[in-house]
Amino acid sequence: MSEIIKQIDMGKSNAYLIEAEKGYILVDAGMPDKVGEIKKVLAEEDAALEDIILIIITHVHYDHVGSLSALQKKTKAKILVHENEKDFLEKGKTNFPEGTVFISKLISKLSNLFSEGKFKAVSPDIIINDNYDLKQYGIDGEVIETPGHTRGSISIIINGENIICGDTLFNFMPHSVYPPFANDKKQLIESWKKINDYNCQRFYPGHGSVFTQEKFIKTLNKKL
Ligand SMILES: [Zn+2]
Ligand SMILES: [Zn+2]
């Protein structure tokens, strides 16, 4: 695992902390009441919450924005989200995306029925609808659009070889990184092809542990 990207267990999902020259960039904000997990990792670096300068939200699902409202209050960080996710963030609710296989289809239907997916609403500072360069924060990084899991899903390429990909790829099965939920399966595969063109070596998913390009390419080839 690359040193400049740290994985943080935020309950049901991962967040990532990236060290930049001007401070820290946090990717995603996990489940509620998880600010302490971020604090702990920062403390190991002799840093504090105030050192977070930017929070990038890969997509607005309750398990990725649960602690965002608390973080907004405790930091001066700007919050970045894609234009297609903005309304959900401001409303504090997102519907579950459709399942891609039988069991996740069922989970998706039930979750919407019981209106899961609520969180504390947040108003973002930076809204993007294209690539976004992270050079201004003192890092070789770029945010790219990777829709499919949701319409406004984004990923972050760091140093040209690492990709933090939110739920565009899931890593909890031994031979596949295909996500169990996606709003648009065709769009998802188009995003996978785009990711493939970047030729990244290490993948940092929203769920599961860090994995290599080999596992990604194996799953991609099965889906083409
Ligand atoms: Zn998720
Ligand atoms: Zn998701």
Coordinates of C-alpha atoms and ligand atoms in Angstrom, one line a residue:
M1 CA 0.0 0.0 0.0
S2 CA 1.3 3.4 -1.0
E3 CA 2.4 5.5 2.0
I4 CA 0.6 8.7 1.0
I5 CA -2.8 7.0 1.0
K6 CA -4.2 5.6 4.3
Q7 CA -7.3 3.4 4.5
I8 CA -9.7 4.1 7.3
D9 CA -12.4 1.7 8.5
M10 CA -15.5 3.9 8.8
G11 CA -18.0 1.1 9.7
K12 CA -19.6 -0.3 6.6
S13 CA -17.2 1.4 4.2
N14 CA -13.7 2.8 3.8
A15 CA -12.5 6.4 3.8
Y16 CA -9.0 7.4 2.6
L17 CA -6.7 10.0 3.8
I18 CA -4.2 11.4 1.3
E19 CA -1.2 13.5 2.4
A20 CA -0.7 16.5 0.2
E21 CA 1.8 19.4 0.5
K22 CA -0.8 21.8 1.8
G23 CA -2.6 19.5 4.2
Y24 CA -4.7 16.3 4.0
I25 CA -7.4 15.3 1.5
L26 CA -10.1 13.0 2.8
V27 CA -12.0 10.8 0.4
D28 CA -15.5 9.8 1.7
A29 CA -16.9 10.1 5.2
G30 CA -18.3 6.7 6.1
M31 CA -21.0 5.9 8.6
P32 CA -22.2 8.3 11.3
D33 CA -20.1 8.9 14.5
K34 CA -16.9 7.9 12.9
V35 CA -14.9 11.2 13.1
G36 CA -12.8 9.6 15.9
E37 CA -11.4 7.0 13.4
I38 CA -10.1 9.8 11.2
K39 CA -8.7 11.7 14.2
K40 CA -6.8 8.6 15.3
V41 CA -5.1 8.2 11.9
L42 CA -4.3 11.9 11.8
A43 CA -2.8 11.7 15.3
E44 CA -0.4 9.0 14.1
E45 CA 0.9 11.6 11.6
D46 CA 1.0 14.3 14.3
A47 CA -1.8 16.0 12.5
A48 CA -5.4 17.0 13.5
L49 CA -8.8 17.4 11.9
E50 CA -8.0 21.1 11.1
D51 CA -5.3 19.8 8.8
I52 CA -7.9 18.4 6.4
I53 CA -8.2 20.9 3.6
L54 CA -10.5 19.1 1.2
I55 CA -13.1 16.3 1.5
I56 CA -14.0 14.5 -1.8
I57 CA -17.2 12.5 -1.8
T58 CA -17.0 9.7 -4.4
H59 CA -20.8 9.4 -4.4
V60 CA -23.7 10.3 -2.1
H61 CA -24.8 7.0 -0.4
Y62 CA -25.5 7.0 3.3
D63 CA -22.5 4.8 4.0
H64 CA -20.1 7.3 2.5
V65 CA -21.5 10.6 3.9
G66 CA -22.6 9.5 7.4
S67 CA -20.0 11.6 9.3
L68 CA -19.8 14.4 6.7
S69 CA -22.0 16.9 8.6
A70 CA -19.9 16.4 11.8
L71 CA -16.7 16.8 9.8
Q72 CA -17.9 20.0 8.1
K73 CA -18.4 21.5 11.6
K74 CA -15.1 20.3 13.0
T75 CA -12.8 21.2 10.0
K76 CA -12.4 24.1 7.5
A77 CA -12.3 21.6 4.7
K78 CA -14.0 22.3 1.4
I79 CA -16.4 19.6 0.4
L80 CA -16.3 18.4 -3.2
V81 CA -19.1 16.5 -5.0
H82 CA -20.2 15.8 -8.5
E83 CA -23.1 17.9 -9.9
N84 CA -25.3 14.8 -10.3
E85 CA -25.0 14.0 -6.6
K86 CA -25.4 17.5 -5.2
D87 CA -29.2 17.4 -4.7
F88 CA -29.1 14.2 -2.7
L89 CA -26.4 15.6 -0.4
E90 CA -28.4 18.7 0.3
K91 CA -31.6 16.7 0.8
G92 CA -30.0 14.1 3.1
K93 CA -31.4 11.1 1.4
T94 CA -30.5 8.9 -1.6
N95 CA -32.5 5.9 -3.0
F96 CA -30.6 2.6 -3.1
P97 CA -29.3 1.9 -6.6
E98 CA -30.7 -1.1 -8.4
G99 CA -29.1 -4.5 -7.6
T100 CA -26.9 -6.1 -10.3
V101 CA -27.7 -9.7 -9.2
F102 CA -30.8 -11.4 -7.6
I103 CA -29.9 -11.0 -4.0
S104 CA -28.8 -7.3 -4.3
K105 CA -31.9 -6.6 -6.3
L106 CA -34.0 -7.8 -3.3
I107 CA -31.9 -5.8 -0.9
S108 CA -32.3 -2.7 -3.0
K109 CA -36.1 -3.1 -3.2
L110 CA -36.4 -3.7 0.6
S111 CA -34.1 -0.8 1.5
N112 CA -36.2 1.6 -0.6
L113 CA -39.4 0.3 1.0
F114 CA -38.1 1.0 4.5
S115 CA -36.5 4.3 3.3
E116 CA -33.1 3.5 4.4
G117 CA -30.3 5.7 3.0
K118 CA -30.9 8.8 5.2
F119 CA -28.1 11.0 6.6
K120 CA -27.6 14.5 7.8
A121 CA -27.8 17.0 4.9
V122 CA -24.7 18.9 3.9
S123 CA -24.2 21.7 1.4
P124 CA -21.1 21.3 -0.6
D125 CA -18.5 23.9 -1.6
I126 CA -17.1 22.6 -4.9
I127 CA -19.4 21.1 -7.5
I128 CA -17.8 19.5 -10.5
N129 CA -19.1 18.3 -13.8
D130 CA -15.7 17.4 -15.4
N131 CA -12.2 16.3 -14.4
Y132 CA -10.8 18.3 -11.5
D133 CA -7.0 18.8 -11.0
L134 CA -5.7 18.5 -7.4
K135 CA -2.4 20.2 -8.2
Q136 CA -3.6 23.4 -6.3
Y137 CA -3.6 21.3 -3.0
G138 CA 0.0 20.2 -3.6
I139 CA -0.4 16.8 -5.0
D140 CA -0.2 15.0 -8.3
G141 CA -3.8 14.0 -8.5
E142 CA -6.9 14.2 -10.6
V143 CA -10.6 13.6 -10.0
I144 CA -12.3 11.8 -12.9
E145 CA -15.9 11.0 -13.7
T146 CA -16.8 7.3 -13.3
P147 CA -20.6 7.1 -13.5
G148 CA -22.5 3.8 -13.3
H149 CA -22.8 2.9 -9.7
T150 CA -24.5 6.3 -9.4
R151 CA -24.8 9.0 -12.0
G152 CA -22.3 11.3 -10.3
S153 CA -19.7 8.7 -9.1
I154 CA -16.2 10.0 -9.2
S155 CA -12.7 8.4 -8.7
I156 CA -9.4 9.9 -7.8
I157 CA -6.1 9.1 -9.5
I158 CA -3.0 9.8 -7.3
N159 CA 0.5 9.9 -8.8
G160 CA -0.7 8.2 -11.9
E161 CA -0.7 4.7 -10.4
N162 CA -3.2 4.7 -7.5
I163 CA -7.0 5.0 -7.9
I164 CA -9.5 5.6 -5.1
C165 CA -12.7 4.3 -6.8
G166 CA -15.6 4.5 -4.3
D167 CA -18.2 1.9 -5.2
T168 CA -17.3 1.8 -8.9
L169 CA -15.4 -1.4 -7.8
F170 CA -16.1 -3.5 -4.8
N171 CA -13.6 -5.9 -3.2
F172 CA -15.4 -8.5 -1.1
M173 CA -15.5 -11.5 -3.4
P174 CA -12.4 -13.6 -4.2
H175 CA -12.6 -13.5 -8.0
S176 CA -14.5 -10.4 -8.8
V177 CA -14.6 -6.7 -8.1
Y178 CA -18.0 -6.1 -9.7
P179 CA -20.3 -4.0 -7.5
P180 CA -23.6 -5.6 -6.2
F181 CA -25.4 -2.3 -6.9
A182 CA -25.4 -0.1 -10.0
N183 CA -27.9 2.4 -11.4
D184 CA -26.6 1.9 -14.9
K185 CA -24.7 -1.3 -15.7
K186 CA -23.7 -0.1 -19.3
Q187 CA -22.3 3.1 -18.0
L188 CA -20.5 1.3 -15.3
I189 CA -18.6 -0.8 -17.8
E190 CA -17.8 2.3 -19.9
S191 CA -16.3 3.8 -16.7
W192 CA -14.3 0.6 -16.1
K193 CA -12.8 0.9 -19.6
K194 CA -11.9 4.5 -18.9
I195 CA -10.2 3.4 -15.6
N196 CA -8.3 0.7 -17.5
D197 CA -6.9 3.4 -19.8
Y198 CA -5.2 5.1 -16.8
N199 CA -3.3 1.8 -16.2
C200 CA -3.3 2.2 -12.4
Q201 CA -1.5 -0.4 -10.4
R202 CA -3.3 -0.2 -7.0
F203 CA -7.0 0.1 -6.4
Y204 CA -8.6 1.6 -3.2
P205 CA -12.2 0.6 -3.1
G206 CA -15.1 1.9 -0.9
H207 CA -15.6 -1.6 0.4
G208 CA -13.0 -4.3 1.1
S209 CA -9.2 -4.1 1.0
V210 CA -6.8 -2.6 -1.5
F211 CA -6.3 -4.8 -4.6
T212 CA -4.1 -4.9 -7.7
Q213 CA -4.6 -4.1 -11.3
E214 CA -4.5 -7.9 -12.1
K215 CA -7.8 -8.5 -10.2
F216 CA -9.4 -5.5 -11.9
I217 CA -8.4 -6.6 -15.4
K218 CA -9.6 -10.2 -14.8
T219 CA -13.1 -9.0 -13.8
L220 CA -13.1 -6.5 -16.7
N221 CA -12.4 -9.2 -19.2
K222 CA -15.2 -11.3 -17.9
K223 CA -17.7 -8.4 -18.3
L224 CA -16.7 -7.4 -21.8
Ligands
ZN1 ZN -20.9 2.0 -0.4
ZN2 ZN -22.6 3.3 -3.1

